[in-house]
mmCIF file of C-alpha atoms in Angstrom:
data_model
loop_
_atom_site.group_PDB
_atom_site.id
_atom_site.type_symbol
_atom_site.label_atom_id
_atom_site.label_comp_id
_atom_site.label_asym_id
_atom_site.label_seq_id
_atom_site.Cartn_x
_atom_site.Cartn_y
_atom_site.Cartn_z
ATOM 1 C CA UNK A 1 171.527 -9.715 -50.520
ATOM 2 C CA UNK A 2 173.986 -11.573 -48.407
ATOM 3 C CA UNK A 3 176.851 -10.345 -46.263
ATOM 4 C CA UNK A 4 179.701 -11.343 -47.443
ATOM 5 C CA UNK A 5 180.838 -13.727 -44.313
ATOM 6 C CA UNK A 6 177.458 -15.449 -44.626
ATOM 7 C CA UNK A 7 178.153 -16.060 -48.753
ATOM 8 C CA UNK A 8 181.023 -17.801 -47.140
ATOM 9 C CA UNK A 9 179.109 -19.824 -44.435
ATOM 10 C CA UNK A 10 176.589 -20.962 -47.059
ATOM 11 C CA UNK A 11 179.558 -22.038 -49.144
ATOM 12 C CA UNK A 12 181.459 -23.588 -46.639
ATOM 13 C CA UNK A 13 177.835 -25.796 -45.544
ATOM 14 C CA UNK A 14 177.320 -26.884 -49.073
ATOM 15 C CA UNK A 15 181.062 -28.304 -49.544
ATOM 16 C CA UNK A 16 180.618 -29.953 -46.357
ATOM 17 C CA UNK A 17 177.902 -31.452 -46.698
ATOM 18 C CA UNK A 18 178.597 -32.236 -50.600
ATOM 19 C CA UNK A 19 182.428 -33.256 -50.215
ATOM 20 C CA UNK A 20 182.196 -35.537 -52.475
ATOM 21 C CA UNK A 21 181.613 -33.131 -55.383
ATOM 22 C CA UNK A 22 184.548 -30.583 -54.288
ATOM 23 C CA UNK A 23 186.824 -33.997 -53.948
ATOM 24 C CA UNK A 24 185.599 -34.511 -58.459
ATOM 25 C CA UNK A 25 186.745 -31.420 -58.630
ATOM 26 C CA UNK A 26 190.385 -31.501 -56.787
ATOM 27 C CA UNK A 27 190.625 -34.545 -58.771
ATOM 28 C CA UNK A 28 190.067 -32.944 -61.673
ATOM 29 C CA UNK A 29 192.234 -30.028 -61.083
ATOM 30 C CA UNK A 30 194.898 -33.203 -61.041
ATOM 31 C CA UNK A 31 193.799 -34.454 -64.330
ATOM 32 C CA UNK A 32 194.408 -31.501 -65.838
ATOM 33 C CA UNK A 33 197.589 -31.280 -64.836
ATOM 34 C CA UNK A 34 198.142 -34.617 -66.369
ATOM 35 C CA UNK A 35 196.415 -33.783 -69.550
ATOM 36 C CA UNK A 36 199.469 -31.267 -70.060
ATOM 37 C CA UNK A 37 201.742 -34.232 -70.611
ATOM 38 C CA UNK A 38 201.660 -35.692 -74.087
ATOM 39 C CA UNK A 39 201.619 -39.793 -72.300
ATOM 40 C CA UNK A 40 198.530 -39.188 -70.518
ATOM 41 C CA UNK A 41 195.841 -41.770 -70.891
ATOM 42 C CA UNK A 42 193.324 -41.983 -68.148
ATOM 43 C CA UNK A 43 189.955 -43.439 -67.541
ATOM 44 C CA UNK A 44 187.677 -41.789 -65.898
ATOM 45 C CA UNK A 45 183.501 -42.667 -65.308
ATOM 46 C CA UNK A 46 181.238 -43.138 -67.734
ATOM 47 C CA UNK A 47 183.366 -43.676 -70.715
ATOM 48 C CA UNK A 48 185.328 -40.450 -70.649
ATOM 49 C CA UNK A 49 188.845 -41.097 -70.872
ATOM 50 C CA UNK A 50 191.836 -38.498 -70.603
ATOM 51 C CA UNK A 51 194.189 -37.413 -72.704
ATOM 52 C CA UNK A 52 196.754 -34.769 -74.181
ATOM 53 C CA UNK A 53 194.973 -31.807 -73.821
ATOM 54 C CA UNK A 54 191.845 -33.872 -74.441
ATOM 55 C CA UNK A 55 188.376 -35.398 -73.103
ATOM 56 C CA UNK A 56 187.212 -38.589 -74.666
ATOM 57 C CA UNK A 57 183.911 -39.120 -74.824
ATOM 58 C CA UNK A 58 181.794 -42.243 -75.053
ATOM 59 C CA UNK A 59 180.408 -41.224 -78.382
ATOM 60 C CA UNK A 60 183.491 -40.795 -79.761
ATOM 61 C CA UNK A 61 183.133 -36.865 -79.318
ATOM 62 C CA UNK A 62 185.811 -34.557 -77.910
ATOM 63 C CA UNK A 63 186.449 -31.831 -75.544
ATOM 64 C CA UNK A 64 189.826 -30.310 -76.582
ATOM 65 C CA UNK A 65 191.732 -28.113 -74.554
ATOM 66 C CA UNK A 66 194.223 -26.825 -76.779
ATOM 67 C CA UNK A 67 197.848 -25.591 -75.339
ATOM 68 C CA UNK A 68 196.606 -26.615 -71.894
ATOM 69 C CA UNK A 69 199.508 -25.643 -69.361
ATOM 70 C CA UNK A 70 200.056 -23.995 -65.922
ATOM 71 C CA UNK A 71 200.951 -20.194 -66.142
ATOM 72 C CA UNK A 72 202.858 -18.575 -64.124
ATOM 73 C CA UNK A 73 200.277 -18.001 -61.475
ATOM 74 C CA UNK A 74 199.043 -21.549 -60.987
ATOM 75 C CA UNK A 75 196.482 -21.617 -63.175
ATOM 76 C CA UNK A 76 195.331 -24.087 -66.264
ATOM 77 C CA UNK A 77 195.133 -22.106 -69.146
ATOM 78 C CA UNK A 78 193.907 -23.220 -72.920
ATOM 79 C CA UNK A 79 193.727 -21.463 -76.052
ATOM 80 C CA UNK A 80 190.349 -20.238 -77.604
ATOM 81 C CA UNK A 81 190.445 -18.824 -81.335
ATOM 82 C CA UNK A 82 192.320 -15.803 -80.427
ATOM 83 C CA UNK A 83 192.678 -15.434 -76.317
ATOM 84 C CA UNK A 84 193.518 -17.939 -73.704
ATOM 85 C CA UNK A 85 190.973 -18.987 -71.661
ATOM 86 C CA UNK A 86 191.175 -20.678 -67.431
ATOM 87 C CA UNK A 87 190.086 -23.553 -66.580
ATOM 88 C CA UNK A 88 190.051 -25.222 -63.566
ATOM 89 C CA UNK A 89 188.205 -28.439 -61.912
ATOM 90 C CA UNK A 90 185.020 -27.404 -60.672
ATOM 91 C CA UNK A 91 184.754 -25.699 -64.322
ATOM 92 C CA UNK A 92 185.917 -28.723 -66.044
ATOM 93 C CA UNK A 93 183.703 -31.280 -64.241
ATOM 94 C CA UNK A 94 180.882 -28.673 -65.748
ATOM 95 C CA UNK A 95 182.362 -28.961 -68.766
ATOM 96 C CA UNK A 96 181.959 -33.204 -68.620
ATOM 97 C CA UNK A 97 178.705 -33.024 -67.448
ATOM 98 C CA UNK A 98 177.134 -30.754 -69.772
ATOM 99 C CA UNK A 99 178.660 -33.063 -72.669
ATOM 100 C CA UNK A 100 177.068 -35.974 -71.252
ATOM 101 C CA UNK A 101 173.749 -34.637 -70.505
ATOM 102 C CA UNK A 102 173.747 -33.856 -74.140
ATOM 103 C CA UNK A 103 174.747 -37.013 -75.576
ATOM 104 C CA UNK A 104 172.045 -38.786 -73.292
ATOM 105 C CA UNK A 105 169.035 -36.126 -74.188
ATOM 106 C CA UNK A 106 170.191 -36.739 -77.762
ATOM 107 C CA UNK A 107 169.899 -40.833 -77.071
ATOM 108 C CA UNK A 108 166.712 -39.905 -75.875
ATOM 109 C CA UNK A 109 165.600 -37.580 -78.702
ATOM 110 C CA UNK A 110 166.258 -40.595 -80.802
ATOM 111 C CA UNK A 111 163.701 -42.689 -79.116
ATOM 112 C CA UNK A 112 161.142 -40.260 -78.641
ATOM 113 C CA UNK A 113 161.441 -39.243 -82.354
ATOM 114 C CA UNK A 114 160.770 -42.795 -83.586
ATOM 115 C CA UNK A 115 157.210 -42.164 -81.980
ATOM 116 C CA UNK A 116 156.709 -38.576 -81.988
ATOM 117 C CA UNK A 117 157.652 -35.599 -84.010
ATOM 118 C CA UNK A 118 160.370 -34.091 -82.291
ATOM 119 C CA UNK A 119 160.450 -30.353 -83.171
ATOM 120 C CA UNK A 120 163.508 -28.933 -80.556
ATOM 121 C CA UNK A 121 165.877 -29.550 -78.582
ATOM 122 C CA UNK A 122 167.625 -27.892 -75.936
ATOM 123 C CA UNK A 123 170.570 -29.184 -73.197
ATOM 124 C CA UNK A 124 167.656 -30.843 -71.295
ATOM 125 C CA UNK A 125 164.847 -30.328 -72.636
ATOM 126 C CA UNK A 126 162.534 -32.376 -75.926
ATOM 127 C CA UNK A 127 159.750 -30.597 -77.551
ATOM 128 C CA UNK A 128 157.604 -33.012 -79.857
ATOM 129 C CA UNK A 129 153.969 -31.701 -81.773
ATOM 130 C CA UNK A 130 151.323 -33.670 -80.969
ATOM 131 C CA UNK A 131 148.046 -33.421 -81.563
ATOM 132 C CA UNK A 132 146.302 -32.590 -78.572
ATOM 133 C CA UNK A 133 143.620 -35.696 -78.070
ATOM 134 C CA UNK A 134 147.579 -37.668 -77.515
ATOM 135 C CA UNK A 135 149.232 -34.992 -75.172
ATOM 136 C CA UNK A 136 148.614 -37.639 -72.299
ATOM 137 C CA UNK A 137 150.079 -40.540 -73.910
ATOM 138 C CA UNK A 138 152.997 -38.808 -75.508
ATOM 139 C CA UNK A 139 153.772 -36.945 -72.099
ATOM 140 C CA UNK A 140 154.145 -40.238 -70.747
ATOM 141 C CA UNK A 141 156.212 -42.017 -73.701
ATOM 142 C CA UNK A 142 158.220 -39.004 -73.213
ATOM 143 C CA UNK A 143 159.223 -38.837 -69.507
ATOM 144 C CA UNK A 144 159.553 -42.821 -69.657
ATOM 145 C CA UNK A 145 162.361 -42.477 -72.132
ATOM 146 C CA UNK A 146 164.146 -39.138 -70.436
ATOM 147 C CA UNK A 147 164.074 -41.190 -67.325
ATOM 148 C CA UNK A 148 165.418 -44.327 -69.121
ATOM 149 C CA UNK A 149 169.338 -44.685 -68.540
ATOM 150 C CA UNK A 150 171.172 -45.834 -71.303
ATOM 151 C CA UNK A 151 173.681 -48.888 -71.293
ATOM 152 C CA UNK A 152 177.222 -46.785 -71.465
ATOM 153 C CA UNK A 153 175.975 -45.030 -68.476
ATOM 154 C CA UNK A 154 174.000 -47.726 -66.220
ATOM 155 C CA UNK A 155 173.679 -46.314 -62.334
ATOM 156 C CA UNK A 156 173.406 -42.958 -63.248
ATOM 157 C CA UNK A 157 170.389 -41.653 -61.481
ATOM 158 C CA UNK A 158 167.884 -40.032 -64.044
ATOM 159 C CA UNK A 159 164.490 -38.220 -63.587
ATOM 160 C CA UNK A 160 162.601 -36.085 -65.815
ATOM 161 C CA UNK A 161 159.231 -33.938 -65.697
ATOM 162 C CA UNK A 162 157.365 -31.914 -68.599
ATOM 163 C CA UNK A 163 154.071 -30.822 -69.558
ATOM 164 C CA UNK A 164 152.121 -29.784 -72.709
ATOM 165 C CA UNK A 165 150.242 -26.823 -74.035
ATOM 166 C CA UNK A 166 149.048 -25.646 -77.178
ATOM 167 C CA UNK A 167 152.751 -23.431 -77.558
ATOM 168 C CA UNK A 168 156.074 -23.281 -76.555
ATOM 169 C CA UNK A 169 156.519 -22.138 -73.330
ATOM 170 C CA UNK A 170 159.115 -23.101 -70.428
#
């Protein structure tokens, strides 16, 4: 366990030396703000465009944030089913990210799948059965296409490792 003033030393290190990432996210924190106004439209990286209370993405899904608004203490609040749920931009640049990683491993699912029995699927992760004399080659095929970036998305640094074995395990 940490004391708590070196929890905030660590912290304060990693923002400094990854201010790039806390910037995303006080720019996000402004896009929400804009997303509570009904003419927001604004284009963001990748495809993902902004608006009302809504993330576009470039395969046409959504990421709604329904009754977004600022309480009265500052913060961006949404409604989910029944309760209201915060967000804020660290959280929501989570929220993009996750959405893309699982539009590209679902690209890539594709792919693989046109080759290889694809069996599950998880936010980053492809499981095909294969029979065992073409573990090699399909380990390869595999990691080739995971590490492939697709056209909507071209820059975006990719990488991917695996193995096989006779069952599921991580």
């Amino acid at each position: 366990w940490f004391e708590l003033h070196e929890a905030y030393r660590i912290v304060s290190l990693y923002r400094a030396k990854n201010h790039r990432i806390q910037s995303n996210w006080k720019y996000l924190q402004s896009v929400l703000f804009l997303m509570t106004q009904a003419n927001c439209d604004i284009e963001y990286a990748y495809g993902v465009r902004f608006t009302f209370e809504t993330c576009h993405l470039p395969n046409g899904m959504r990421i709604w944030y329904p009754g977004l608004h600022v309480n009265e203490e500052g913060n961006f609040m949404y409604r989910s089913g029944r309760k209201w749920k915060a967000v804020y931009g660290g959280l929501f640049a989570e929220n993009i990210s996750q959405a893309l990683a699982r539009i590209i491993v679902a690209e890539q699912m594709i792919i693989i799948g046109r080759e290889y029995p694809v069996v599950l699927m998880t936010h980053d992760e492809i499981v095909a059965a294969v029979d065992e004399d073409k573990a090699d080659a399909a380990l390869k095929f595999m990691l080739d296409a995971m590490k492939e970036t697709p056209a909507w998305c071209q820059g975006l640094p990719l990488s991917a490792e695996g193995g096989f074995a006779k069952e599921y395990s991580k």
